[in-house]
Amino acid sequence: LVDYPKGKDIIGVKWVYKTKLNPDGIIQKYKARLVAKGYSQQPGVDYNETFSPVARLDTIRALIALAVEKGWNIYQLDVKSAFLNGVLQEKIYVEQPQGFISKDNEEKVLRLRKALYGLKQASSSSMV
C-alpha cells in the first residue's frame, strides 16, 4: 500500500470468476482472477508501447523443415502465468481490490511491481 500519488492515474481492478467443470459436467473447482481495467490506461501516460511477440508462421515452418533435415527433436512449452511474471517498466497504481480494502488505509492504493492481466503492457512486459 502506498499513498495516493498526485498527478498519477489510478487504474481500477475487478474480480473475474470462473467455474471449472470436469468432463461429466460436475463442478471441479472455482477460480478467481484479479484483472486491471486496462481500457482506462492512457498512451504515453500509463504505458509507452504494447506488443505481443509471436513467431510468424513461415518462420515456424522453416524451423520445422530445418529440424527434419538435421534430425533434431522439437519441443514446445507454455509458460503458465507468463504475463504475471513480467516486470513493469512504468509506475502503475491500482485501486485496492474489493474484499481486500484495508480499513485503516482506505485512501491508499497499490503500486504494481509486476504485470496484471488486463494491463496494456502485460504481454510486452513478460518478454523483457
PDB file of C-alpha atoms in Angstrom:
ATOM      1  CA  LEU A   1       0.000   0.000   0.000  1.00  0.00           C
ATOM      2  CA  VAL A   2       1.227   3.456  -0.882  1.00  0.00           C
ATOM      3  CA  ASP A   3      -0.142   6.967  -0.574  1.00  0.00           C
ATOM      4  CA  TYR A   4      -2.274   8.193  -3.465  1.00  0.00           C
ATOM      5  CA  PRO A   5       0.289   9.720  -5.883  1.00  0.00           C
ATOM      6  CA  LYS A   6      -0.615  13.215  -7.042  1.00  0.00           C
ATOM      7  CA  GLY A   7      -0.905  13.583 -10.795  1.00  0.00           C
ATOM      8  CA  LYS A   8      -0.996   9.838 -11.484  1.00  0.00           C
ATOM      9  CA  ASP A   9      -3.960   7.894 -12.836  1.00  0.00           C
ATOM     10  CA  ILE A  10      -5.257   5.105 -10.646  1.00  0.00           C
ATOM     11  CA  ILE A  11      -6.368   2.084 -12.655  1.00  0.00           C
ATOM     12  CA  GLY A  12      -9.420   0.202 -11.488  1.00  0.00           C
ATOM     13  CA  VAL A  13      -9.427  -3.535 -10.886  1.00  0.00           C
ATOM     14  CA  LYS A  14     -12.144  -6.156 -10.834  1.00  0.00           C
ATOM     15  CA  TRP A  15     -12.536  -9.807  -9.976  1.00  0.00           C
ATOM     16  CA  VAL A  16     -13.314 -12.304 -12.738  1.00  0.00           C
ATOM     17  CA  TYR A  17     -14.817 -15.581 -11.555  1.00  0.00           C
ATOM     18  CA  LYS A  18     -14.886 -18.883 -13.402  1.00  0.00           C
ATOM     19  CA  THR A  19     -16.297 -22.294 -12.584  1.00  0.00           C
ATOM     20  CA  LYS A  20     -14.257 -25.235 -13.868  1.00  0.00           C
ATOM     21  CA  LEU A  21     -16.193 -28.392 -14.715  1.00  0.00           C
ATOM     22  CA  ASN A  22     -14.912 -31.930 -15.137  1.00  0.00           C
ATOM     23  CA  PRO A  23     -15.846 -33.922 -18.296  1.00  0.00           C
ATOM     24  CA  ASP A  24     -19.055 -35.110 -16.588  1.00  0.00           C
ATOM     25  CA  GLY A  25     -20.219 -31.528 -16.064  1.00  0.00           C
ATOM     26  CA  ILE A  26     -19.692 -31.636 -12.301  1.00  0.00           C
ATOM     27  CA  ILE A  27     -18.071 -28.627 -10.672  1.00  0.00           C
ATOM     28  CA  GLN A  28     -14.400 -29.366 -10.172  1.00  0.00           C
ATOM     29  CA  LYS A  29     -13.216 -26.031  -8.763  1.00  0.00           C
ATOM     30  CA  TYR A  30     -13.859 -22.327  -8.607  1.00  0.00           C
ATOM     31  CA  LYS A  31     -11.298 -19.811  -9.816  1.00  0.00           C
ATOM     32  CA  ALA A  32     -10.934 -16.092  -9.226  1.00  0.00           C
ATOM     33  CA  ARG A  33      -8.601 -13.756 -11.071  1.00  0.00           C
ATOM     34  CA  LEU A  34      -7.906 -10.108 -10.334  1.00  0.00           C
ATOM     35  CA  VAL A  35      -7.668  -8.097 -13.554  1.00  0.00           C
ATOM     36  CA  ALA A  36      -6.859  -4.480 -14.302  1.00  0.00           C
ATOM     37  CA  LYS A  37      -9.315  -2.283 -16.163  1.00  0.00           C
ATOM     38  CA  GLY A  38      -6.668  -1.542 -18.782  1.00  0.00           C
ATOM     39  CA  TYR A  39      -9.143   0.187 -21.080  1.00  0.00           C
ATOM     40  CA  SER A  40      -8.736   3.265 -18.852  1.00  0.00           C
ATOM     41  CA  GLN A  41      -4.966   3.449 -19.463  1.00  0.00           C
ATOM     42  CA  GLN A  42      -3.727   6.406 -21.495  1.00  0.00           C
ATOM     43  CA  PRO A  43      -0.935   6.027 -24.083  1.00  0.00           C
ATOM     44  CA  GLY A  44       2.189   7.971 -23.143  1.00  0.00           C
ATOM     45  CA  VAL A  45       0.958   8.336 -19.569  1.00  0.00           C
ATOM     46  CA  ASP A  46       0.367   4.823 -18.245  1.00  0.00           C
ATOM     47  CA  TYR A  47       2.320   2.925 -20.916  1.00  0.00           C
ATOM     48  CA  ASN A  48       4.684   3.635 -23.787  1.00  0.00           C
ATOM     49  CA  GLU A  49       4.190   0.682 -26.103  1.00  0.00           C
ATOM     50  CA  THR A  50       2.236  -2.521 -26.483  1.00  0.00           C
ATOM     51  CA  PHE A  51       3.139  -5.624 -28.387  1.00  0.00           C
ATOM     52  CA  SER A  52       2.941  -9.363 -28.105  1.00  0.00           C
ATOM     53  CA  PRO A  53       5.916 -11.165 -29.597  1.00  0.00           C
ATOM     54  CA  VAL A  54       4.620 -14.025 -31.722  1.00  0.00           C
ATOM     55  CA  ALA A  55       6.593 -16.047 -34.260  1.00  0.00           C
ATOM     56  CA  ARG A  56       5.437 -15.793 -37.856  1.00  0.00           C
ATOM     57  CA  LEU A  57       4.020 -18.985 -39.361  1.00  0.00           C
ATOM     58  CA  ASP A  58       6.622 -19.070 -42.160  1.00  0.00           C
ATOM     59  CA  THR A  59       9.403 -18.862 -39.536  1.00  0.00           C
ATOM     60  CA  ILE A  60       7.926 -21.815 -37.649  1.00  0.00           C
ATOM     61  CA  ARG A  61       7.655 -23.810 -40.892  1.00  0.00           C
ATOM     62  CA  ALA A  62      11.289 -23.045 -41.754  1.00  0.00           C
ATOM     63  CA  LEU A  63      12.451 -24.195 -38.315  1.00  0.00           C
ATOM     64  CA  ILE A  64      10.427 -27.416 -38.585  1.00  0.00           C
ATOM     65  CA  ALA A  65      11.905 -28.108 -42.034  1.00  0.00           C
ATOM     66  CA  LEU A  66      15.421 -27.493 -40.685  1.00  0.00           C
ATOM     67  CA  ALA A  67      14.768 -29.808 -37.718  1.00  0.00           C
ATOM     68  CA  VAL A  68      13.529 -32.558 -40.053  1.00  0.00           C
ATOM     69  CA  GLU A  69      16.573 -32.164 -42.304  1.00  0.00           C
ATOM     70  CA  LYS A  70      19.006 -32.271 -39.354  1.00  0.00           C
ATOM     71  CA  GLY A  71      17.128 -34.979 -37.424  1.00  0.00           C
ATOM     72  CA  TRP A  72      16.604 -32.707 -34.426  1.00  0.00           C
ATOM     73  CA  ASN A  73      13.894 -33.176 -31.815  1.00  0.00           C
ATOM     74  CA  ILE A  74      11.352 -30.380 -31.460  1.00  0.00           C
ATOM     75  CA  TYR A  75       9.984 -29.335 -28.095  1.00  0.00           C
ATOM     76  CA  GLN A  76       7.283 -26.884 -27.142  1.00  0.00           C
ATOM     77  CA  LEU A  77       6.460 -25.238 -23.859  1.00  0.00           C
ATOM     78  CA  ASP A  78       3.894 -22.926 -22.410  1.00  0.00           C
ATOM     79  CA  VAL A  79       4.821 -20.673 -19.524  1.00  0.00           C
ATOM     80  CA  LYS A  80       1.757 -20.550 -17.317  1.00  0.00           C
ATOM     81  CA  SER A  81       1.037 -17.111 -15.904  1.00  0.00           C
ATOM     82  CA  ALA A  82       3.778 -15.579 -18.072  1.00  0.00           C
ATOM     83  CA  PHE A  83       2.006 -12.207 -18.042  1.00  0.00           C
ATOM     84  CA  LEU A  84       2.067 -12.170 -14.256  1.00  0.00           C
ATOM     85  CA  ASN A  85       5.846 -12.598 -14.173  1.00  0.00           C
ATOM     86  CA  GLY A  86       6.576  -9.562 -16.318  1.00  0.00           C
ATOM     87  CA  VAL A  87       8.333  -6.726 -14.511  1.00  0.00           C
ATOM     88  CA  LEU A  88       6.757  -3.350 -15.252  1.00  0.00           C
ATOM     89  CA  GLN A  89       8.914  -0.503 -16.548  1.00  0.00           C
ATOM     90  CA  GLU A  90       6.337   2.164 -15.647  1.00  0.00           C
ATOM     91  CA  LYS A  91       4.967   3.041 -12.231  1.00  0.00           C
ATOM     92  CA  ILE A  92       1.421   1.684 -12.279  1.00  0.00           C
ATOM     93  CA  TYR A  93      -1.050   2.270  -9.459  1.00  0.00           C
ATOM     94  CA  VAL A  94      -4.313   0.396  -8.981  1.00  0.00           C
ATOM     95  CA  GLU A  95      -7.160   0.696  -6.524  1.00  0.00           C
ATOM     96  CA  GLN A  96      -7.424  -1.776  -3.675  1.00  0.00           C
ATOM     97  CA  PRO A  97      -9.445  -4.800  -4.802  1.00  0.00           C
ATOM     98  CA  GLN A  98     -12.950  -5.287  -3.473  1.00  0.00           C
ATOM     99  CA  GLY A  99     -12.882  -7.506  -0.414  1.00  0.00           C
ATOM    100  CA  PHE A 100      -9.277  -6.603   0.388  1.00  0.00           C
ATOM    101  CA  ILE A 101      -9.587  -2.932   1.320  1.00  0.00           C
ATOM    102  CA  SER A 102      -7.568  -2.152   4.414  1.00  0.00           C
ATOM    103  CA  LYS A 103      -9.814  -0.432   6.994  1.00  0.00           C
ATOM    104  CA  ASP A 104      -7.113   1.900   8.281  1.00  0.00           C
ATOM    105  CA  ASN A 105      -5.791   2.668   4.793  1.00  0.00           C
ATOM    106  CA  GLU A 106      -8.879   3.088   2.603  1.00  0.00           C
ATOM    107  CA  GLU A 107      -7.371   6.126   0.862  1.00  0.00           C
ATOM    108  CA  LYS A 108      -4.210   4.250  -0.160  1.00  0.00           C
ATOM    109  CA  VAL A 109      -3.591   2.479  -3.464  1.00  0.00           C
ATOM    110  CA  LEU A 110      -1.429  -0.401  -4.640  1.00  0.00           C
ATOM    111  CA  ARG A 111       1.721   0.077  -6.698  1.00  0.00           C
ATOM    112  CA  LEU A 112       2.240  -2.826  -9.069  1.00  0.00           C
ATOM    113  CA  ARG A 113       5.717  -4.250  -9.411  1.00  0.00           C
ATOM    114  CA  LYS A 114       4.694  -6.978 -11.844  1.00  0.00           C
ATOM    115  CA  ALA A 115       2.124  -7.070 -14.610  1.00  0.00           C
ATOM    116  CA  LEU A 116      -1.522  -7.860 -14.066  1.00  0.00           C
ATOM    117  CA  TYR A 117      -3.936  -9.329 -16.611  1.00  0.00           C
ATOM    118  CA  GLY A 118      -5.739  -6.520 -18.395  1.00  0.00           C
ATOM    119  CA  LEU A 119      -2.849  -4.041 -18.488  1.00  0.00           C
ATOM    120  CA  LYS A 120      -1.961  -2.751 -21.950  1.00  0.00           C
ATOM    121  CA  GLN A 121       1.713  -3.601 -21.419  1.00  0.00           C
ATOM    122  CA  ALA A 122       1.178  -7.036 -19.808  1.00  0.00           C
ATOM    123  CA  SER A 123       2.225  -9.067 -22.857  1.00  0.00           C
ATOM    124  CA  SER A 124       5.282  -6.977 -23.672  1.00  0.00           C
ATOM    125  CA  SER A 125       6.463  -6.832 -20.041  1.00  0.00           C
ATOM    126  CA  SER A 126       6.571 -10.618 -19.834  1.00  0.00           C
ATOM    127  CA  MET A 127       9.221 -10.717 -22.566  1.00  0.00           C
ATOM    128  CA  VAL A 128      11.640  -8.161 -21.072  1.00  0.00           C
TER     129      VAL A 128
END
